mmCIF file of N, CA and C in Angstrom:
data_model
loop_
_atom_site.group_PDB
_atom_site.id
_atom_site.type_symbol
_atom_site.label_atom_id
_atom_site.label_comp_id
_atom_site.label_asym_id
_atom_site.label_seq_id
_atom_site.Cartn_x
_atom_site.Cartn_y
_atom_site.Cartn_z
ATOM 1 N N MET A 11 50.207 22.746 -64.665
ATOM 2 C CA MET A 11 49.718 21.412 -64.366
ATOM 3 C C MET A 11 49.141 21.406 -62.942
ATOM 4 N N ALA A 12 47.954 20.849 -62.810
ATOM 5 C CA ALA A 12 47.265 20.828 -61.522
ATOM 6 C C ALA A 12 47.905 19.810 -60.583
ATOM 7 N N SER A 13 47.931 20.161 -59.320
ATOM 8 C CA SER A 13 48.449 19.247 -58.306
ATOM 9 C C SER A 13 47.411 18.156 -58.030
ATOM 10 N N ASP A 14 47.839 17.118 -57.324
ATOM 11 C CA ASP A 14 46.931 16.042 -56.937
ATOM 12 C C ASP A 14 45.789 16.606 -56.099
ATOM 13 N N PHE A 15 46.108 17.515 -55.180
ATOM 14 C CA PHE A 15 45.085 18.157 -54.359
ATOM 15 C C PHE A 15 44.056 18.871 -55.226
ATOM 16 N N GLU A 16 44.522 19.651 -56.196
ATOM 17 C CA GLU A 16 43.610 20.409 -57.061
ATOM 18 C C GLU A 16 42.716 19.477 -57.870
ATOM 19 N N ARG A 17 43.286 18.415 -58.408
ATOM 20 C CA ARG A 17 42.490 17.452 -59.183
ATOM 21 C C ARG A 17 41.425 16.801 -58.307
ATOM 22 N N GLN A 18 41.830 16.377 -57.109
ATOM 23 C CA GLN A 18 40.873 15.728 -56.213
ATOM 24 C C GLN A 18 39.804 16.703 -55.746
ATOM 25 N N MET A 19 40.196 17.926 -55.435
ATOM 26 C CA MET A 19 39.234 18.942 -55.002
ATOM 27 C C MET A 19 38.231 19.222 -56.122
ATOM 28 N N ASN A 20 38.714 19.377 -57.346
ATOM 29 C CA ASN A 20 37.813 19.622 -58.472
ATOM 30 C C ASN A 20 36.872 18.439 -58.692
ATOM 31 N N ASN A 21 37.379 17.218 -58.581
ATOM 32 C CA ASN A 21 36.527 16.033 -58.720
ATOM 33 C C ASN A 21 35.459 16.005 -57.637
ATOM 34 N N ASP A 22 35.852 16.314 -56.403
ATOM 35 C CA ASP A 22 34.888 16.331 -55.293
ATOM 36 C C ASP A 22 33.816 17.401 -55.515
ATOM 37 N N MET A 23 34.229 18.559 -56.000
ATOM 38 C CA MET A 23 33.275 19.640 -56.246
ATOM 39 C C MET A 23 32.294 19.255 -57.360
ATOM 40 N N MET A 24 32.792 18.658 -58.422
ATOM 41 C CA MET A 24 31.911 18.242 -59.520
ATOM 42 C C MET A 24 30.935 17.158 -59.055
ATOM 43 N N ARG A 25 31.425 16.199 -58.263
ATOM 44 C CA ARG A 25 30.556 15.147 -57.742
ATOM 45 C C ARG A 25 29.487 15.748 -56.835
ATOM 46 N N MET A 26 29.878 16.697 -55.982
ATOM 47 C CA MET A 26 28.925 17.344 -55.085
ATOM 48 C C MET A 26 27.826 18.043 -55.889
ATOM 49 N N MET A 27 28.209 18.807 -56.893
ATOM 50 C CA MET A 27 27.218 19.532 -57.694
ATOM 51 C C MET A 27 26.288 18.554 -58.414
ATOM 52 N N LYS A 28 26.829 17.486 -58.957
ATOM 53 C CA LYS A 28 26.012 16.477 -59.635
ATOM 54 C C LYS A 28 25.048 15.840 -58.644
ATOM 55 N N ASP A 29 25.559 15.440 -57.477
ATOM 56 C CA ASP A 29 24.722 14.782 -56.475
ATOM 57 C C ASP A 29 23.643 15.718 -55.927
ATOM 58 N N MET A 30 23.942 17.007 -55.875
ATOM 59 C CA MET A 30 22.946 17.970 -55.401
ATOM 60 C C MET A 30 21.789 18.083 -56.383
ATOM 61 N N HIS A 31 22.073 17.988 -57.667
ATOM 62 C CA HIS A 31 21.044 18.197 -58.683
ATOM 63 C C HIS A 31 20.389 16.911 -59.164
ATOM 64 N N ASP A 32 20.994 15.764 -58.922
ATOM 65 C CA ASP A 32 20.447 14.493 -59.399
ATOM 66 C C ASP A 32 19.023 14.207 -58.950
ATOM 67 N N PRO A 33 18.650 14.488 -57.686
ATOM 68 C CA PRO A 33 17.293 14.142 -57.279
ATOM 69 C C PRO A 33 16.212 14.932 -58.015
ATOM 70 N N GLY A 34 16.559 16.096 -58.542
ATOM 71 C CA GLY A 34 15.554 16.948 -59.164
ATOM 72 C C GLY A 34 14.655 17.549 -58.098
ATOM 73 N N TYR A 35 13.671 18.285 -58.540
ATOM 74 C CA TYR A 35 12.748 18.938 -57.617
ATOM 75 C C TYR A 35 11.460 18.134 -57.523
ATOM 76 N N THR A 36 10.942 18.039 -56.307
ATOM 77 C CA THR A 36 9.693 17.316 -56.070
ATOM 78 C C THR A 36 8.504 18.259 -55.967
ATOM 79 N N GLY A 37 8.777 19.533 -55.775
ATOM 80 C CA GLY A 37 7.711 20.492 -55.514
ATOM 81 C C GLY A 37 7.501 20.732 -54.026
ATOM 82 N N ASP A 38 8.171 19.937 -53.193
ATOM 83 C CA ASP A 38 8.093 20.121 -51.740
ATOM 84 C C ASP A 38 9.408 20.751 -51.291
ATOM 85 N N PRO A 39 9.398 22.027 -50.900
ATOM 86 C CA PRO A 39 10.644 22.695 -50.510
ATOM 87 C C PRO A 39 11.386 21.997 -49.369
ATOM 88 N N ASN A 40 10.659 21.368 -48.457
ATOM 89 C CA ASN A 40 11.313 20.669 -47.350
ATOM 90 C C ASN A 40 12.147 19.498 -47.862
ATOM 91 N N ILE A 41 11.554 18.691 -48.716
ATOM 92 C CA ILE A 41 12.252 17.537 -49.280
ATOM 93 C C ILE A 41 13.379 17.987 -50.203
ATOM 94 N N ASP A 42 13.092 18.962 -51.057
ATOM 95 C CA ASP A 42 14.102 19.438 -52.011
ATOM 96 C C ASP A 42 15.306 20.030 -51.291
ATOM 97 N N PHE A 43 15.046 20.815 -50.241
ATOM 98 C CA PHE A 43 16.136 21.400 -49.462
ATOM 99 C C PHE A 43 17.031 20.316 -48.880
ATOM 100 N N LEU A 44 16.423 19.350 -48.207
ATOM 101 C CA LEU A 44 17.206 18.283 -47.574
ATOM 102 C C LEU A 44 17.952 17.443 -48.600
ATOM 103 N N ALA A 45 17.280 17.115 -49.700
ATOM 104 C CA ALA A 45 17.905 16.277 -50.727
ATOM 105 C C ALA A 45 19.122 16.955 -51.350
ATOM 106 N N MET A 46 19.114 18.280 -51.410
ATOM 107 C CA MET A 46 20.257 18.998 -51.971
ATOM 108 C C MET A 46 21.315 19.305 -50.918
ATOM 109 N N MET A 47 20.896 19.535 -49.686
ATOM 110 C CA MET A 47 21.857 19.886 -48.644
ATOM 111 C C MET A 47 22.695 18.693 -48.186
ATOM 112 N N ILE A 48 22.150 17.500 -48.231
ATOM 113 C CA ILE A 48 22.924 16.335 -47.804
ATOM 114 C C ILE A 48 24.190 16.183 -48.649
ATOM 115 N N PRO A 49 24.105 16.183 -49.983
ATOM 116 C CA PRO A 49 25.352 16.100 -50.754
ATOM 117 C C PRO A 49 26.241 17.336 -50.602
ATOM 118 N N HIS A 50 25.626 18.480 -50.350
ATOM 119 C CA HIS A 50 26.411 19.701 -50.121
ATOM 120 C C HIS A 50 27.285 19.525 -48.872
ATOM 121 N N HIS A 51 26.692 19.015 -47.811
ATOM 122 C CA HIS A 51 27.443 18.789 -46.575
ATOM 123 C C HIS A 51 28.447 17.651 -46.737
ATOM 124 N N GLN A 52 28.084 16.623 -47.512
ATOM 125 C CA GLN A 52 29.036 15.541 -47.784
ATOM 126 C C GLN A 52 30.234 16.086 -48.560
ATOM 127 N N GLY A 53 29.976 17.038 -49.447
ATOM 128 C CA GLY A 53 31.070 17.682 -50.172
ATOM 129 C C GLY A 53 32.031 18.383 -49.230
ATOM 130 N N ALA A 54 31.498 19.026 -48.200
ATOM 131 C CA ALA A 54 32.354 19.676 -47.202
ATOM 132 C C ALA A 54 33.205 18.643 -46.478
ATOM 133 N N VAL A 55 32.610 17.491 -46.154
ATOM 134 C CA VAL A 55 33.366 16.416 -45.499
ATOM 135 C C VAL A 55 34.480 15.933 -46.423
ATOM 136 N N ASP A 56 34.159 15.713 -47.679
ATOM 137 C CA ASP A 56 35.163 15.229 -48.632
ATOM 138 C C ASP A 56 36.315 16.215 -48.780
ATOM 139 N N MET A 57 35.989 17.499 -48.843
ATOM 140 C CA MET A 57 37.033 18.518 -48.963
ATOM 141 C C MET A 57 37.877 18.600 -47.699
ATOM 142 N N ALA A 58 37.236 18.462 -46.543
ATOM 143 C CA ALA A 58 37.980 18.498 -45.282
ATOM 144 C C ALA A 58 38.927 17.294 -45.187
ATOM 145 N N ARG A 59 38.484 16.152 -45.665
ATOM 146 C CA ARG A 59 39.373 14.976 -45.667
ATOM 147 C C ARG A 59 40.582 15.209 -46.559
ATOM 148 N N LEU A 60 40.366 15.865 -47.697
ATOM 149 C CA LEU A 60 41.500 16.200 -48.564
ATOM 150 C C LEU A 60 42.471 17.128 -47.848
ATOM 151 N N MET A 61 41.938 18.045 -47.067
ATOM 152 C CA MET A 61 42.804 18.942 -46.291
ATOM 153 C C MET A 61 43.671 18.127 -45.337
ATOM 154 N N LEU A 62 43.075 17.121 -44.699
ATOM 155 C CA LEU A 62 43.847 16.309 -43.751
ATOM 156 C C LEU A 62 44.928 15.499 -44.450
ATOM 157 N N VAL A 63 44.683 15.104 -45.682
ATOM 158 C CA VAL A 63 45.686 14.354 -46.444
ATOM 159 C C VAL A 63 46.808 15.270 -46.926
ATOM 160 N N HIS A 64 46.443 16.458 -47.392
ATOM 161 C CA HIS A 64 47.420 17.323 -48.067
ATOM 162 C C HIS A 64 47.881 18.525 -47.248
ATOM 163 N N GLY A 65 47.099 18.952 -46.286
ATOM 164 C CA GLY A 65 47.415 20.174 -45.556
ATOM 165 C C GLY A 65 48.393 19.937 -44.418
ATOM 166 N N THR A 66 49.109 20.987 -44.069
ATOM 167 C CA THR A 66 50.104 20.889 -42.998
ATOM 168 C C THR A 66 49.880 21.866 -41.854
ATOM 169 N N ASP A 67 49.074 22.904 -42.079
ATOM 170 C CA ASP A 67 48.841 23.903 -41.034
ATOM 171 C C ASP A 67 47.967 23.306 -39.938
ATOM 172 N N ALA A 68 48.470 23.314 -38.706
ATOM 173 C CA ALA A 68 47.778 22.660 -37.589
ATOM 174 C C ALA A 68 46.387 23.246 -37.336
ATOM 175 N N LEU A 69 46.252 24.555 -37.411
ATOM 176 C CA LEU A 69 44.949 25.167 -37.141
ATOM 177 C C LEU A 69 43.943 24.860 -38.246
ATOM 178 N N THR A 70 44.396 24.856 -39.489
ATOM 179 C CA THR A 70 43.496 24.522 -40.597
ATOM 180 C C THR A 70 43.110 23.050 -40.531
ATOM 181 N N ARG A 71 44.049 22.199 -40.156
ATOM 182 C CA ARG A 71 43.735 20.773 -39.992
ATOM 183 C C ARG A 71 42.714 20.572 -38.872
ATOM 184 N N SER A 72 42.846 21.325 -37.802
ATOM 185 C CA SER A 72 41.888 21.243 -36.703
ATOM 186 C C SER A 72 40.497 21.680 -37.164
ATOM 187 N N LEU A 73 40.440 22.732 -37.945
ATOM 188 C CA LEU A 73 39.181 23.189 -38.514
ATOM 189 C C LEU A 73 38.570 22.089 -39.386
ATOM 190 N N ALA A 74 39.382 21.450 -40.210
ATOM 191 C CA ALA A 74 38.904 20.364 -41.076
ATOM 192 C C ALA A 74 38.339 19.211 -40.249
ATOM 193 N N GLU A 75 39.005 18.883 -39.153
ATOM 194 C CA GLU A 75 38.499 17.817 -38.278
ATOM 195 C C GLU A 75 37.138 18.183 -37.703
ATOM 196 N N GLY A 76 36.980 19.438 -37.307
ATOM 197 C CA GLY A 76 35.697 19.901 -36.791
ATOM 198 C C GLY A 76 34.609 19.858 -37.847
ATOM 199 N N ILE A 77 34.947 20.229 -39.070
ATOM 200 C CA ILE A 77 33.984 20.180 -40.177
ATOM 201 C C ILE A 77 33.510 18.748 -40.381
ATOM 202 N N ILE A 78 34.432 17.804 -40.389
ATOM 203 C CA ILE A 78 34.065 16.398 -40.590
ATOM 204 C C ILE A 78 33.093 15.950 -39.506
ATOM 205 N N SER A 79 33.416 16.247 -38.267
ATOM 206 C CA SER A 79 32.568 15.829 -37.151
ATOM 207 C C SER A 79 31.200 16.501 -37.198
ATOM 208 N N ASN A 80 31.179 17.811 -37.351
ATOM 209 C CA ASN A 80 29.921 18.559 -37.340
ATOM 210 C C ASN A 80 29.039 18.227 -38.539
ATOM 211 N N GLN A 81 29.649 18.157 -39.711
ATOM 212 C CA GLN A 81 28.853 17.884 -40.909
ATOM 213 C C GLN A 81 28.283 16.467 -40.881
ATOM 214 N N HIS A 82 29.036 15.532 -40.309
ATOM 215 C CA HIS A 82 28.539 14.159 -40.194
ATOM 216 C C HIS A 82 27.260 14.133 -39.352
ATOM 217 N N THR A 83 27.254 14.848 -38.249
ATOM 218 C CA THR A 83 26.072 14.924 -37.388
ATOM 219 C C THR A 83 24.909 15.560 -38.139
ATOM 220 N N GLU A 84 25.169 16.632 -38.865
ATOM 221 C CA GLU A 84 24.109 17.296 -39.607
ATOM 222 C C GLU A 84 23.578 16.423 -40.738
ATOM 223 N N ILE A 85 24.462 15.698 -41.411
ATOM 224 C CA ILE A 85 24.025 14.785 -42.476
ATOM 225 C C ILE A 85 23.086 13.725 -41.906
ATOM 226 N N MET A 86 23.444 13.148 -40.758
ATOM 227 C CA MET A 86 22.587 12.130 -40.143
ATOM 228 C C MET A 86 21.217 12.716 -39.801
ATOM 229 N N ALA A 87 21.188 13.921 -39.257
ATOM 230 C CA ALA A 87 19.920 14.557 -38.901
ATOM 231 C C ALA A 87 19.091 14.855 -40.149
ATOM 232 N N MET A 88 19.728 15.381 -41.178
ATOM 233 C CA MET A 88 18.999 15.700 -42.414
ATOM 234 C C MET A 88 18.482 14.439 -43.085
ATOM 235 N N GLN A 89 19.282 13.373 -43.101
ATOM 236 C CA GLN A 89 18.857 12.126 -43.724
ATOM 237 C C GLN A 89 17.674 11.521 -42.977
ATOM 238 N N ALA A 90 17.723 11.574 -41.645
ATOM 239 C CA ALA A 90 16.605 11.049 -40.844
ATOM 240 C C ALA A 90 15.331 11.837 -41.125
ATOM 241 N N ARG A 91 15.453 13.159 -41.214
ATOM 242 C CA ARG A 91 14.267 13.969 -41.490
ATOM 243 C C ARG A 91 13.767 13.736 -42.905
ATOM 244 N N LEU A 92 14.676 13.629 -43.870
ATOM 245 C CA LEU A 92 14.280 13.354 -45.247
ATOM 246 C C LEU A 92 13.558 12.011 -45.334
ATOM 247 N N ASP A 93 14.079 11.006 -44.657
ATOM 248 C CA ASP A 93 13.435 9.688 -44.643
ATOM 249 C C ASP A 93 12.027 9.790 -44.073
ATOM 250 N N ALA A 94 11.863 10.552 -42.990
ATOM 251 C CA ALA A 94 10.542 10.700 -42.376
ATOM 252 C C ALA A 94 9.581 11.426 -43.313
ATOM 253 N N LEU A 95 10.048 12.482 -43.957
ATOM 254 C CA LEU A 95 9.177 13.249 -44.851
ATOM 255 C C LEU A 95 8.784 12.455 -46.089
ATOM 256 N N THR A 96 9.712 11.678 -46.635
ATOM 257 C CA THR A 96 9.405 10.936 -47.860
ATOM 258 C C THR A 96 8.615 9.661 -47.597
ATOM 259 N N SER A 97 8.660 9.149 -46.377
ATOM 260 C CA SER A 97 7.916 7.932 -46.065
ATOM 261 C C SER A 97 6.522 8.232 -45.527
ATOM 262 N N GLY A 98 6.293 9.490 -45.168
ATOM 263 C CA GLY A 98 5.022 9.854 -44.574
ATOM 264 C C GLY A 98 4.975 9.586 -43.086
ATOM 265 N N ASP A 99 6.027 8.995 -42.547
ATOM 266 C CA ASP A 99 6.120 8.715 -41.118
ATOM 267 C C ASP A 99 6.781 9.921 -40.462
ATOM 268 N N ASP A 100 6.134 10.511 -39.478
ATOM 269 C CA ASP A 100 6.679 11.702 -38.844
ATOM 270 C C ASP A 100 6.935 11.423 -37.372
ATOM 271 N N PRO A 101 8.130 10.898 -37.065
ATOM 272 C CA PRO A 101 8.427 10.575 -35.671
ATOM 273 C C PRO A 101 8.566 11.823 -34.808
ATOM 274 N N ASP A 102 8.635 11.595 -33.530
ATOM 275 C CA ASP A 102 8.811 12.661 -32.555
ATOM 276 C C ASP A 102 10.028 13.507 -32.924
ATOM 277 N N LEU A 103 9.843 14.808 -33.008
ATOM 278 C CA LEU A 103 10.943 15.698 -33.396
ATOM 279 C C LEU A 103 12.103 15.650 -32.411
ATOM 280 N N ASP A 104 11.833 15.259 -31.164
ATOM 281 C CA ASP A 104 12.908 15.175 -30.182
ATOM 282 C C ASP A 104 13.894 14.059 -30.501
ATOM 283 N N ALA A 105 13.557 13.189 -31.445
ATOM 284 C CA ALA A 105 14.438 12.087 -31.812
ATOM 285 C C ALA A 105 15.615 12.558 -32.668
ATOM 286 N N TYR A 106 15.559 13.773 -33.157
ATOM 287 C CA TYR A 106 16.623 14.274 -34.020
ATOM 288 C C TYR A 106 17.716 14.931 -33.186
ATOM 289 N N PRO A 107 18.955 14.825 -33.624
ATOM 290 C CA PRO A 107 20.033 15.481 -32.876
ATOM 291 C C PRO A 107 19.804 16.984 -32.804
ATOM 292 N N VAL A 108 20.116 17.553 -31.663
ATOM 293 C CA VAL A 108 20.038 19.000 -31.513
ATOM 294 C C VAL A 108 21.212 19.596 -32.275
ATOM 295 N N LEU A 109 20.920 20.490 -33.181
ATOM 296 C CA LEU A 109 21.969 21.137 -33.958
ATOM 297 C C LEU A 109 22.209 22.502 -33.346
ATOM 298 N N SER A 110 23.424 22.729 -32.922
ATOM 299 C CA SER A 110 23.753 24.021 -32.339
ATOM 300 C C SER A 110 25.051 24.498 -32.952
ATOM 301 N N GLY A 111 25.943 25.003 -32.179
ATOM 302 C CA GLY A 111 27.214 25.481 -32.727
ATOM 303 C C GLY A 111 27.111 26.936 -33.089
ATOM 304 N N THR A 112 27.602 27.312 -34.257
ATOM 305 C CA THR A 112 27.680 28.723 -34.644
ATOM 306 C C THR A 112 26.322 29.332 -34.880
ATOM 307 N N ARG A 113 25.305 28.509 -35.104
ATOM 308 C CA ARG A 113 23.965 29.030 -35.358
ATOM 309 C C ARG A 113 23.169 29.196 -34.088
ATOM 310 N N GLY A 114 23.676 28.734 -32.973
ATOM 311 C CA GLY A 114 22.936 28.778 -31.718
ATOM 312 C C GLY A 114 22.017 27.580 -31.612
ATOM 313 N N VAL A 115 21.300 27.498 -30.544
ATOM 314 C CA VAL A 115 20.411 26.368 -30.283
ATOM 315 C C VAL A 115 19.031 26.685 -30.842
ATOM 316 N N ALA A 116 18.428 25.717 -31.521
ATOM 317 C CA ALA A 116 17.072 25.908 -32.059
ATOM 318 C C ALA A 116 16.103 26.084 -30.909
ATOM 319 N N SER A 117 15.166 26.996 -31.065
ATOM 320 C CA SER A 117 14.181 27.225 -30.012
ATOM 321 C C SER A 117 12.809 26.807 -30.503
ATOM 322 N N ASP A 118 11.918 26.624 -29.554
ATOM 323 C CA ASP A 118 10.542 26.213 -29.893
ATOM 324 C C ASP A 118 9.749 27.342 -30.491
#
């Protein structure tokens, strides 16, 4: 019998996969990438929240907190860019949050 954590994790994973595929493909790799990555990153947030509810290891909980914070910032940046690409409005690229961390800082 699955634990509450396992049931919730499986539900979150299924929702993430559904949300990633729901938009379908537009033929524009930029839009398609962002439209699929936003729910993918939201799935990471949802899973990290489950860790905070069910997990007890302090270091893993700290990692989950970092995932929530970092993924939230990336989701906001991706959503802003997706909105700009789909509306035809292309604001100044400096308006987007600088994404760094494990990938390093984006260069010109």
